[in-house]
């Protein structure tokens, strides 16, 4: 789930609830937010770790809101 997204000083911070718990992922710019053809989205953080976001229609309303804003 995407709990919150905030841009500050050229870095986009994503507060996520992942299958490994809560994470804050820092992404340098929108080039590191990549929608895939099947509807998933991949975030690549400042350490080159990748985070997969499920298809838009599989997300809760709040997560869809944040993802829609950032894409």
XYZ file of C-alpha atoms in Angstrom:
71
model
C 0.000 0.000 0.000
C 1.095 3.556 -0.651
C 0.519 5.561 2.489
C 1.992 8.892 1.445
C 4.188 10.505 -1.208
C 6.117 13.710 -0.647
C 8.570 15.571 -2.892
C 11.286 17.612 -1.246
C 14.706 18.850 -2.420
C 14.573 16.876 -5.655
C 13.772 13.570 -3.941
C 10.373 11.875 -3.891
C 9.752 9.958 -0.649
C 7.224 7.121 -0.761
C 5.882 5.727 2.525
C 4.949 2.155 1.667
C 3.566 -0.905 3.387
C 5.387 -3.783 1.690
C 5.363 -7.541 2.121
C 8.408 -6.950 4.351
C 6.848 -4.254 6.505
C 6.824 -0.478 6.441
C 9.410 1.248 4.253
C 10.230 4.776 3.185
C 11.604 4.687 -0.334
C 13.508 7.698 -1.683
C 13.379 8.154 -5.465
C 15.518 10.789 -7.202
C 13.093 11.723 -9.982
C 10.156 10.482 -12.011
C 12.463 8.617 -14.419
C 12.831 6.084 -11.598
C 9.067 5.480 -11.501
C 8.425 3.055 -14.333
C 4.958 1.807 -15.316
C 5.044 -1.668 -16.848
C 2.833 -2.870 -19.730
C 0.888 -5.240 -17.445
C -0.172 -2.370 -15.156
C 2.377 -2.801 -12.366
C 4.800 -0.004 -11.484
C 8.444 -0.327 -10.434
C 10.162 2.227 -8.200
C 13.966 2.334 -8.165
C 15.288 4.041 -5.043
C 18.493 6.025 -4.536
C 20.320 2.776 -3.648
C 19.098 1.033 -6.836
C 16.735 -1.236 -4.882
C 13.528 -1.955 -6.783
C 9.997 -1.960 -5.365
C 7.081 -3.391 -7.298
C 3.670 -1.789 -6.930
C 0.737 -4.007 -7.969
C -1.570 -3.162 -10.837
C -3.547 0.055 -10.381
C -6.878 -1.765 -10.146
C -5.511 -4.073 -7.410
C -4.631 -1.159 -5.100
C -6.794 0.378 -2.394
C -8.327 3.804 -3.064
C -5.685 5.763 -1.145
C -2.809 3.995 -2.949
C -4.447 4.600 -6.344
C -4.751 8.300 -5.486
C -1.030 8.653 -4.699
C 0.072 6.611 -7.700
C -2.152 8.565 -10.056
C -0.637 11.856 -8.854
C 2.941 10.630 -9.357
C 2.426 9.065 -12.759
